[in-house]
Amino acid sequence: MKDFVYKCTGCDKTYPGPGPLYRCKQCGEPLEVVFEGDKTISQNGLSDQTMIERYSSFYPFDKTATELSLGEGFTPLVKSRKNADKYGVGWVYFKNESANPTWSFKDRGSITGVMHALETRYKAIGTVSTGNMAASVAAYGARAGIETFILVKNNLPEEKINPIAVYGAKVIKVNGDYGQLYYDSLEAGRELGIYFINSDSPFRVEGSKTIAFEIFEQMGMEVPDHVIVPTSAGGNIRGIFKGFRELKDTGFADRIPTIICAQAEGCSPIAEAWKKDKRKIERIENPETIAHAIENPFPPSGNEVLRMLKSPGGFCVSLSDEEILEAQKDLAGEGIFVQPASATTLAAIQKLQKDSYWTGSEKIVSILTGSGLKYTSVFKKMNLQTYSCNLKELKEQLKEMQN
Ligand SMILES: *Cc1c(COP(=O)(O)O)cnc(C)c1O
Ligand SMILES: [Zn+2]
């Protein structure tokens, strides 16, 4: 690998690469990758290169690992005039991350995590997850042909385990405190030579930078005014912040957008701390929300997200399950079916309109983090209507229903 250091996001202490290292030995806060080097955006056609090839100068990797790519990234940025008019803003854009190979943004950080594991000569990888990240790491582990361990909650139902196991990963149901598993997996991995690509591991955060790079390019080398990010562990929002920061530091962009951290009311440790102006998050005791992808009760990057929201700047919004469900239906009504966690972004736009926050000209990007088909159990709460008729009565039935 090229030379880089890890810097503590809490106390600025640095540690030499290549690692993997995860958290500061001094203060316990998450580390981030600091890589100095001339940064450019390759101007080759998008169809000729992978996501990592295009942005490779932002990474300390020796190789671009084209053979690992499953076609991650370069997801659509869909303009919505309808929602812009409805909420009285300049533009609403949907960054549709369900167009990734395993239907969520997690693929961006899984490929950078696997690349780091391979360049540091690891023979096994793993992750701790019950959902999108598990499937994503399993898929990239299969692609790389590397032994892959997925640690899930003991009570995870079969129908959620099978879409992980299908990739051939070794799935282990772990009985015990799930929050502690994040830390214990890192320790076991260190001893056994298993590279854990957990929610906010430094090289997973590196992958999420590409969301910022792509938005910037898709908007014609322009920075949006606001970016709304559904947030759980905090890895993705950190990566998006870091991506915009690097665009500014390298002179591509002249500013950083206001970043809005969207959480579910039933599990909003970051939003709660933000509201009380605290510097440290507190564990949520009984999380309860339909937005399962953002249900981490004690986010490992929570304190760092609070710091980033202070500077370079942003704020938190938390949404009720009703608001989330309504927004999920609204998005589907525009042709985009996302999971509840992702719908918090549109719900946040609506809530901020009620609070008279918008001034009328802003360009807002909603990060639609994952696909609706991952959580079909939510249909039970939707009261969706369908009709039936006999074949002989088809014409009458259609006529009756026609507007
Ligand atoms: C993982 C995930 C999130 C939360 O991302 P963090 O990096 O944990 O904050 C949000 N939405 C979806 C669909 C996810 O899979
Ligand atoms: Zn530190």
CSV table of C-alpha atoms and ligand atoms in Angstrom, one decimal:
chain,number,residue,atom,x,y,z
A,1,MET,CA,0.0,0.0,0.0
A,2,LYS,CA,1.0,3.6,-0.3
A,3,ASP,CA,1.9,5.5,2.9
A,4,PHE,CA,-0.9,6.7,5.0
A,5,VAL,CA,-1.8,7.2,8.6
A,6,TYR,CA,-4.8,6.7,10.8
A,7,LYS,CA,-5.9,9.7,12.7
A,8,CYS,CA,-8.2,9.6,15.8
A,9,THR,CA,-11.4,11.5,15.1
A,10,GLY,CA,-11.5,12.4,18.8
A,11,CYS,CA,-8.0,13.4,20.0
A,12,ASP,CA,-6.1,13.7,16.7
A,13,LYS,CA,-3.5,11.1,17.8
A,14,THR,CA,-2.0,9.4,14.7
A,15,TYR,CA,-1.0,5.8,14.1
A,16,PRO,CA,1.0,4.5,11.1
A,17,GLY,CA,-0.7,2.4,8.4
A,18,PRO,CA,-1.4,0.0,6.9
A,19,GLY,CA,-3.3,-1.7,9.8
A,20,PRO,CA,-6.1,-2.6,9.9
A,21,LEU,CA,-6.7,-0.4,13.0
A,22,TYR,CA,-10.1,0.7,14.1
A,23,ARG,CA,-10.2,2.7,17.3
A,24,CYS,CA,-7.9,5.0,19.2
A,25,LYS,CA,-5.9,3.3,22.0
A,26,GLN,CA,-5.9,6.6,23.9
A,27,CYS,CA,-9.5,7.8,23.8
A,28,GLY,CA,-11.5,4.9,22.2
A,29,GLU,CA,-12.9,7.0,19.4
A,30,PRO,CA,-13.0,5.8,15.8
A,31,LEU,CA,-9.9,6.3,13.5
A,32,GLU,CA,-10.0,7.7,10.0
A,33,VAL,CA,-7.6,7.3,7.1
A,34,VAL,CA,-5.4,10.3,6.2
A,35,PHE,CA,-3.8,9.9,2.8
A,36,GLU,CA,-1.8,12.7,1.3
A,37,GLY,CA,-1.3,12.6,-2.4
A,38,ASP,CA,-2.3,14.4,-5.6
A,39,LYS,CA,-6.0,13.8,-6.1
A,40,THR,CA,-7.7,13.9,-9.5
A,41,ILE,CA,-10.9,12.6,-10.9
A,42,SER,CA,-10.2,10.5,-14.0
A,43,GLN,CA,-12.1,11.9,-17.0
A,44,ASN,CA,-12.5,8.5,-18.8
A,45,GLY,CA,-16.0,7.5,-19.7
A,46,LEU,CA,-18.0,6.0,-16.9
A,47,SER,CA,-18.6,2.7,-18.8
A,48,ASP,CA,-14.9,2.2,-19.2
A,49,GLN,CA,-14.0,2.1,-15.5
A,50,THR,CA,-15.0,0.9,-12.1
A,51,MET,CA,-15.9,3.2,-9.2
A,52,ILE,CA,-12.6,2.6,-7.6
A,53,GLU,CA,-10.6,3.2,-10.8
A,54,ARG,CA,-12.3,6.5,-11.3
A,55,TYR,CA,-11.5,7.8,-7.8
A,56,SER,CA,-8.4,5.8,-7.1
A,57,SER,CA,-6.2,8.9,-6.4
A,58,PHE,CA,-8.3,9.4,-3.2
A,59,TYR,CA,-7.1,6.0,-1.9
A,60,PRO,CA,-3.8,4.6,-0.7
A,61,PHE,CA,-4.3,1.3,-2.6
A,62,ASP,CA,-1.6,-0.1,-4.8
A,63,LYS,CA,-4.0,-1.8,-7.2
A,64,THR,CA,-7.4,-0.8,-8.4
A,65,ALA,CA,-8.6,-4.5,-8.1
A,66,THR,CA,-10.9,-4.3,-11.1
A,67,GLU,CA,-11.5,-8.0,-10.8
A,68,LEU,CA,-13.3,-7.5,-7.4
A,69,SER,CA,-15.8,-5.1,-8.8
A,70,LEU,CA,-19.4,-6.2,-9.1
A,71,GLY,CA,-20.5,-2.9,-10.6
A,72,GLU,CA,-20.9,-1.0,-7.4
A,73,GLY,CA,-21.5,2.8,-7.4
A,74,PHE,CA,-22.4,5.2,-10.2
A,75,THR,CA,-26.0,4.9,-8.9
A,76,PRO,CA,-28.7,7.2,-10.4
A,77,LEU,CA,-29.3,10.7,-9.1
A,78,VAL,CA,-33.0,11.0,-9.8
A,79,LYS,CA,-34.5,14.5,-10.0
A,80,SER,CA,-37.9,15.0,-8.4
A,81,ARG,CA,-39.7,18.2,-9.6
A,82,LYS,CA,-42.9,16.9,-7.9
A,83,ASN,CA,-41.3,16.8,-4.4
A,84,ALA,CA,-39.4,20.1,-5.0
A,85,ASP,CA,-42.8,21.8,-5.7
A,86,LYS,CA,-44.6,20.0,-2.9
A,87,TYR,CA,-42.1,21.1,-0.3
A,88,GLY,CA,-41.2,24.5,-1.8
A,89,VAL,CA,-37.5,24.0,-2.5
A,90,GLY,CA,-35.4,24.4,-5.6
A,91,TRP,CA,-34.7,20.7,-6.4
A,92,VAL,CA,-35.0,17.4,-4.7
A,93,TYR,CA,-32.6,14.7,-5.9
A,94,PHE,CA,-32.8,11.0,-4.9
A,95,LYS,CA,-29.4,9.2,-4.9
A,96,ASN,CA,-30.8,5.7,-5.4
A,97,GLU,CA,-28.4,3.4,-3.7
A,98,SER,CA,-30.6,0.4,-4.2
A,99,ALA,CA,-29.1,0.2,-7.6
A,100,ASN,CA,-25.9,-1.3,-6.1
A,101,PRO,CA,-25.1,-5.0,-6.6
A,102,THR,CA,-26.6,-6.2,-3.3
A,103,TRP,CA,-29.2,-3.4,-3.2
A,104,SER,CA,-27.7,-1.0,-0.7
A,105,PHE,CA,-24.8,1.5,-0.4
A,106,LYS,CA,-22.9,-1.0,1.8
A,107,ASP,CA,-21.3,-2.4,-1.4
A,108,ARG,CA,-19.1,0.8,-1.7
A,109,GLY,CA,-17.5,0.2,1.7
A,110,SER,CA,-17.4,-3.6,1.3
A,111,ILE,CA,-15.2,-3.4,-1.8
A,112,THR,CA,-12.8,-0.9,-0.2
A,113,GLY,CA,-12.7,-3.0,2.9
A,114,VAL,CA,-12.0,-6.2,1.0
A,115,MET,CA,-9.3,-4.4,-1.0
A,116,HIS,CA,-7.6,-3.3,2.2
A,117,ALA,CA,-7.8,-6.8,3.6
A,118,LEU,CA,-6.2,-8.2,0.4
A,119,GLU,CA,-3.5,-5.6,0.3
A,120,THR,CA,-2.6,-6.2,3.9
A,121,ARG,CA,-2.5,-10.0,3.1
A,122,TYR,CA,-5.5,-11.2,5.2
A,123,LYS,CA,-6.8,-14.6,4.3
A,124,ALA,CA,-10.2,-14.1,6.0
A,125,ILE,CA,-12.8,-11.4,6.4
A,126,GLY,CA,-15.9,-10.9,8.4
A,127,THR,CA,-18.6,-8.5,9.6
A,128,VAL,CA,-21.2,-8.0,12.3
A,129,SER,CA,-24.6,-7.3,10.8
A,130,THR,CA,-28.2,-8.5,10.6
A,131,GLY,CA,-29.0,-7.0,7.3
A,132,ASN,CA,-27.6,-5.2,4.3
A,133,MET,CA,-23.9,-5.2,5.4
A,134,ALA,CA,-24.0,-8.9,6.0
A,135,ALA,CA,-25.2,-9.7,2.5
A,136,SER,CA,-22.8,-7.1,1.0
A,137,VAL,CA,-19.7,-8.5,2.7
A,138,ALA,CA,-20.8,-12.0,1.9
A,139,ALA,CA,-21.1,-11.1,-1.8
A,140,TYR,CA,-17.7,-9.4,-2.0
A,141,GLY,CA,-16.1,-12.2,0.0
A,142,ALA,CA,-17.4,-14.6,-2.5
A,143,ARG,CA,-16.2,-12.4,-5.4
A,144,ALA,CA,-12.7,-12.3,-3.8
A,145,GLY,CA,-12.7,-16.0,-3.1
A,146,ILE,CA,-11.8,-15.4,0.5
A,147,GLU,CA,-13.1,-17.1,3.7
A,148,THR,CA,-15.9,-15.0,5.0
A,149,PHE,CA,-17.5,-15.0,8.5
A,150,ILE,CA,-20.8,-13.2,9.2
A,151,LEU,CA,-21.9,-12.8,12.8
A,152,VAL,CA,-25.6,-12.2,13.3
A,153,LYS,CA,-28.0,-11.9,16.2
A,154,ASN,CA,-29.2,-15.2,17.7
A,155,ASN,CA,-32.9,-14.5,16.9
A,156,LEU,CA,-32.5,-13.5,13.3
A,157,PRO,CA,-35.2,-15.3,11.3
A,158,GLU,CA,-34.4,-17.8,8.6
A,159,GLU,CA,-35.7,-15.6,5.8
A,160,LYS,CA,-33.1,-13.0,6.7
A,161,ILE,CA,-30.2,-15.5,7.2
A,162,ASN,CA,-30.7,-17.3,3.8
A,163,PRO,CA,-30.0,-14.2,1.6
A,164,ILE,CA,-26.6,-14.0,3.5
A,165,ALA,CA,-25.8,-17.7,3.5
A,166,VAL,CA,-26.6,-18.0,-0.2
A,167,TYR,CA,-23.2,-16.4,-1.0
A,168,GLY,CA,-21.4,-19.2,0.7
A,169,ALA,CA,-20.3,-17.2,3.8
A,170,LYS,CA,-20.0,-18.9,7.2
A,171,VAL,CA,-22.9,-17.4,9.1
A,172,ILE,CA,-22.7,-17.7,12.9
A,173,LYS,CA,-25.7,-16.8,15.2
A,174,VAL,CA,-24.2,-15.3,18.3
A,175,ASN,CA,-26.1,-15.5,21.6
A,176,GLY,CA,-25.3,-12.5,23.8
A,177,ASP,CA,-25.1,-8.7,23.8
A,178,TYR,CA,-25.2,-7.6,20.1
A,179,GLY,CA,-23.6,-4.2,20.8
A,180,GLN,CA,-20.7,-5.8,22.5
A,181,LEU,CA,-20.2,-8.1,19.5
A,182,TYR,CA,-18.9,-5.2,17.4
A,183,TYR,CA,-15.9,-4.8,19.9
A,184,ASP,CA,-15.4,-8.5,20.6
A,185,SER,CA,-15.3,-9.3,16.9
A,186,LEU,CA,-12.5,-6.8,16.4
A,187,GLU,CA,-10.5,-8.4,19.2
A,188,ALA,CA,-11.1,-12.0,18.0
A,189,GLY,CA,-10.2,-10.9,14.5
A,190,ARG,CA,-6.9,-9.3,15.6
A,191,GLU,CA,-5.9,-12.6,17.2
A,192,LEU,CA,-7.1,-14.9,14.5
A,193,GLY,CA,-6.2,-12.9,11.4
A,194,ILE,CA,-9.8,-12.2,10.4
A,195,TYR,CA,-10.3,-8.7,8.9
A,196,PHE,CA,-13.6,-7.4,10.3
A,197,ILE,CA,-15.2,-4.8,8.0
A,198,ASN,CA,-17.7,-3.5,10.5
A,199,SER,CA,-20.1,-0.6,10.2
A,200,ASP,CA,-17.7,2.2,10.7
A,201,SER,CA,-14.3,0.6,10.1
A,202,PRO,CA,-12.0,3.2,8.6
A,203,PHE,CA,-11.9,1.5,5.1
A,204,ARG,CA,-15.7,1.1,5.0
A,205,VAL,CA,-16.0,4.8,5.7
A,206,GLU,CA,-13.5,5.4,2.8
A,207,GLY,CA,-16.0,3.6,0.5
A,208,SER,CA,-18.8,5.9,1.4
A,209,LYS,CA,-16.8,8.9,0.2
A,210,THR,CA,-17.7,7.9,-3.4
A,211,ILE,CA,-21.3,8.9,-2.7
A,212,ALA,CA,-20.1,12.5,-2.3
A,213,PHE,CA,-17.8,12.3,-5.4
A,214,GLU,CA,-20.6,11.0,-7.6
A,215,ILE,CA,-23.2,13.6,-6.4
A,216,PHE,CA,-20.7,16.3,-7.1
A,217,GLU,CA,-20.0,15.0,-10.6
A,218,GLN,CA,-23.7,14.2,-11.4
A,219,MET,CA,-24.6,17.8,-10.5
A,220,GLY,CA,-22.1,19.1,-13.0
A,221,MET,CA,-19.2,19.7,-10.5
A,222,GLU,CA,-21.5,21.5,-8.1
A,223,VAL,CA,-22.1,21.0,-4.4
A,224,PRO,CA,-25.8,20.6,-3.3
A,225,ASP,CA,-27.0,22.8,-0.4
A,226,HIS,CA,-28.2,19.9,1.8
A,227,VAL,CA,-27.6,16.2,1.9
A,228,ILE,CA,-29.9,14.0,4.0
A,229,VAL,CA,-28.4,10.7,5.3
A,230,PRO,CA,-30.3,8.0,7.2
A,231,THR,CA,-27.9,7.2,10.1
A,232,SER,CA,-27.3,4.3,12.4
A,233,ALA,CA,-23.7,3.4,13.2
A,234,GLY,CA,-22.6,6.6,11.6
A,235,GLY,CA,-20.1,5.1,9.1
A,236,ASN,CA,-21.9,6.3,5.9
A,237,ILE,CA,-22.6,9.9,7.0
A,238,ARG,CA,-18.9,10.1,8.1
A,239,GLY,CA,-17.8,8.9,4.7
A,240,ILE,CA,-20.1,11.4,2.9
A,241,PHE,CA,-18.8,14.3,5.0
A,242,LYS,CA,-15.2,13.1,4.4
A,243,GLY,CA,-15.8,12.9,0.6
A,244,PHE,CA,-17.1,16.5,0.4
A,245,ARG,CA,-14.3,17.7,2.7
A,246,GLU,CA,-11.7,16.1,0.4
A,247,LEU,CA,-13.3,17.7,-2.6
A,248,LYS,CA,-13.0,21.0,-0.9
A,249,ASP,CA,-9.4,20.4,0.4
A,250,THR,CA,-8.3,19.5,-3.1
A,251,GLY,CA,-9.9,22.6,-4.7
A,252,PHE,CA,-12.5,20.8,-6.7
A,253,ALA,CA,-15.3,22.3,-4.6
A,254,ASP,CA,-15.6,25.6,-2.9
A,255,ARG,CA,-17.8,24.5,0.0
A,256,ILE,CA,-19.3,21.6,1.9
A,257,PRO,CA,-23.1,21.0,2.0
A,258,THR,CA,-25.1,21.1,5.2
A,259,ILE,CA,-25.5,17.5,6.1
A,260,ILE,CA,-28.7,16.3,7.8
A,261,CYS,CA,-28.5,13.2,10.0
A,262,ALA,CA,-31.9,11.5,9.8
A,263,GLN,CA,-32.9,9.0,12.6
A,264,ALA,CA,-36.0,7.2,13.7
A,265,GLU,CA,-37.7,8.5,16.8
A,266,GLY,CA,-37.7,5.0,18.2
A,267,CYS,CA,-33.9,4.8,18.1
A,268,SER,CA,-32.3,8.2,17.9
A,269,PRO,CA,-29.2,8.3,20.1
A,270,ILE,CA,-27.4,10.9,18.0
A,271,ALA,CA,-30.5,13.1,17.5
A,272,GLU,CA,-31.1,13.0,21.3
A,273,ALA,CA,-27.6,14.0,22.2
A,274,TRP,CA,-27.7,16.7,19.5
A,275,LYS,CA,-31.0,18.2,20.9
A,276,LYS,CA,-29.5,18.3,24.4
A,277,ASP,CA,-26.2,19.8,23.1
A,278,LYS,CA,-24.2,16.9,24.5
A,279,ARG,CA,-20.9,15.8,23.2
A,280,LYS,CA,-21.4,12.1,23.9
A,281,ILE,CA,-24.2,9.8,22.9
A,282,GLU,CA,-26.0,7.6,25.3
A,283,ARG,CA,-27.3,4.1,24.7
A,284,ILE,CA,-31.0,3.7,23.9
A,285,GLU,CA,-32.4,1.0,26.1
A,286,ASN,CA,-35.3,-0.4,24.1
A,287,PRO,CA,-35.1,0.6,20.4
A,288,GLU,CA,-38.3,0.2,18.5
A,289,THR,CA,-38.9,1.3,14.9
A,290,ILE,CA,-39.9,-0.1,11.6
A,291,ALA,CA,-36.7,1.3,10.2
A,292,HIS,CA,-34.5,-1.7,11.2
A,293,ALA,CA,-31.5,-0.6,9.1
A,294,ILE,CA,-31.0,2.4,11.4
A,295,GLU,CA,-31.7,0.7,14.7
A,296,ASN,CA,-28.2,0.8,16.3
A,297,PRO,CA,-28.9,1.8,19.9
A,298,PHE,CA,-25.3,2.8,20.6
A,299,PRO,CA,-23.6,3.9,17.4
A,300,PRO,CA,-19.9,3.4,17.4
A,301,SER,CA,-19.3,6.6,15.4
A,302,GLY,CA,-22.1,8.6,17.2
A,303,ASN,CA,-19.7,11.0,19.0
A,304,GLU,CA,-17.8,11.7,15.8
A,305,VAL,CA,-21.1,12.4,13.9
A,306,LEU,CA,-21.9,14.9,16.7
A,307,ARG,CA,-18.5,16.6,16.1
A,308,MET,CA,-19.0,16.7,12.4
A,309,LEU,CA,-22.4,18.2,12.7
A,310,LYS,CA,-20.9,21.1,14.7
A,311,SER,CA,-18.1,21.5,12.1
A,312,PRO,CA,-18.1,21.5,9.1
A,313,GLY,CA,-21.8,21.6,9.9
A,314,GLY,CA,-25.2,20.1,9.9
A,315,PHE,CA,-28.0,19.0,12.2
A,316,CYS,CA,-30.3,16.1,13.2
A,317,VAL,CA,-33.9,15.3,12.5
A,318,SER,CA,-35.8,12.3,13.9
A,319,LEU,CA,-38.9,10.9,12.4
A,320,SER,CA,-41.8,8.8,13.7
A,321,ASP,CA,-42.7,5.5,12.2
A,322,GLU,CA,-45.9,7.0,10.7
A,323,GLU,CA,-43.9,9.8,9.0
A,324,ILE,CA,-41.5,7.2,7.7
A,325,LEU,CA,-44.2,4.9,6.3
A,326,GLU,CA,-46.0,7.8,4.6
A,327,ALA,CA,-42.7,8.9,3.0
A,328,GLN,CA,-42.0,5.4,1.9
A,329,LYS,CA,-45.4,5.3,0.2
A,330,ASP,CA,-44.8,8.7,-1.4
A,331,LEU,CA,-41.5,7.5,-2.8
A,332,ALA,CA,-43.1,4.3,-4.2
A,333,GLY,CA,-45.8,6.6,-5.7
A,334,GLU,CA,-43.0,8.2,-7.7
A,335,GLY,CA,-41.6,4.8,-8.8
A,336,ILE,CA,-38.9,4.4,-6.2
A,337,PHE,CA,-39.4,1.6,-3.6
A,338,VAL,CA,-36.9,1.9,-0.8
A,339,GLN,CA,-36.8,0.4,2.7
A,340,PRO,CA,-38.2,2.4,5.6
A,341,ALA,CA,-34.7,3.6,6.8
A,342,SER,CA,-34.2,5.3,3.4
A,343,ALA,CA,-37.7,6.9,3.6
A,344,THR,CA,-36.5,9.0,6.6
A,345,THR,CA,-34.9,11.3,4.1
A,346,LEU,CA,-38.1,12.4,2.4
A,347,ALA,CA,-39.9,12.4,5.8
A,348,ALA,CA,-37.2,14.8,6.9
A,349,ILE,CA,-37.8,17.2,4.0
A,350,GLN,CA,-41.5,17.2,4.9
A,351,LYS,CA,-40.8,17.8,8.6
A,352,LEU,CA,-38.4,20.7,7.9
A,353,GLN,CA,-41.1,22.3,5.7
A,354,LYS,CA,-43.5,22.2,8.6
A,355,ASP,CA,-40.8,23.9,10.7
A,356,SER,CA,-40.5,26.5,7.9
A,357,TYR,CA,-36.8,25.7,7.5
A,358,TRP,CA,-36.6,25.8,3.7
A,359,THR,CA,-36.1,29.1,2.0
A,360,GLY,CA,-37.3,28.1,-1.4
A,361,SER,CA,-34.2,27.7,-3.6
A,362,GLU,CA,-32.2,25.0,-2.0
A,363,LYS,CA,-31.0,21.8,-3.8
A,364,ILE,CA,-31.4,18.8,-1.6
A,365,VAL,CA,-30.0,15.4,-2.1
A,366,SER,CA,-31.7,12.4,-0.3
A,367,ILE,CA,-29.6,9.4,0.1
A,368,LEU,CA,-31.9,6.4,-0.5
A,369,THR,CA,-29.7,3.9,1.2
A,370,GLY,CA,-31.4,0.5,0.4
A,371,SER,CA,-34.1,-1.4,-1.5
A,372,GLY,CA,-37.6,-1.8,-0.3
A,373,LEU,CA,-37.6,-5.5,-1.2
A,374,LYS,CA,-35.3,-6.2,1.7
A,375,TYR,CA,-38.2,-5.5,4.2
A,376,THR,CA,-41.4,-6.8,2.7
A,377,SER,CA,-42.8,-7.3,6.3
A,378,VAL,CA,-43.6,-3.6,6.2
A,379,PHE,CA,-46.4,-4.3,3.7
A,380,LYS,CA,-48.5,-5.5,6.6
A,381,LYS,CA,-48.7,-1.9,7.8
A,382,MET,CA,-49.5,-0.4,4.5
A,383,ASN,CA,-53.1,-1.3,3.7
A,384,LEU,CA,-52.4,-1.8,0.1
A,385,GLN,CA,-55.5,-2.3,-2.0
A,386,THR,CA,-55.9,-4.8,-4.9
A,387,TYR,CA,-59.0,-6.0,-6.8
A,388,SER,CA,-60.2,-9.2,-8.4
A,389,CYS,CA,-62.8,-10.3,-11.0
A,390,ASN,CA,-63.8,-13.2,-13.2
A,391,LEU,CA,-62.3,-13.3,-16.6
A,392,LYS,CA,-65.8,-12.9,-18.2
A,393,GLU,CA,-66.3,-9.7,-16.3
A,394,LEU,CA,-62.9,-8.1,-17.0
A,395,LYS,CA,-64.2,-5.4,-19.3
A,396,GLU,CA,-66.9,-4.3,-16.9
A,397,GLN,CA,-64.5,-4.4,-14.0
A,398,LEU,CA,-61.9,-2.2,-15.9
A,399,LYS,CA,-64.7,0.2,-16.9
A,400,GLU,CA,-65.9,0.6,-13.4
A,401,MET,CA,-62.5,1.3,-12.1
A,402,GLN,CA,-61.4,3.7,-14.9
A,403,ASN,CA,-61.0,7.3,-14.0
B,1,LIG,C1,-26.5,0.5,7.0
B,1,LIG,C2,-27.6,1.2,6.6
B,1,LIG,C3,-27.9,2.5,7.1
B,1,LIG,C4,-27.1,3.2,8.2
B,1,LIG,O1,-25.7,3.4,7.8
B,1,LIG,P1,-24.7,3.6,9.0
B,1,LIG,O2,-23.4,3.7,8.3
B,1,LIG,O3,-24.8,2.4,9.9
B,1,LIG,O4,-25.0,4.9,9.7
B,1,LIG,C5,-29.0,3.2,6.6
B,1,LIG,N1,-29.8,2.6,5.7
B,1,LIG,C6,-29.6,1.4,5.2
B,1,LIG,C7,-30.5,0.9,4.2
B,1,LIG,C8,-28.5,0.7,5.6
B,1,LIG,O5,-28.3,-0.6,5.1
B,2,ZN,ZN,-8.1,9.4,20.4
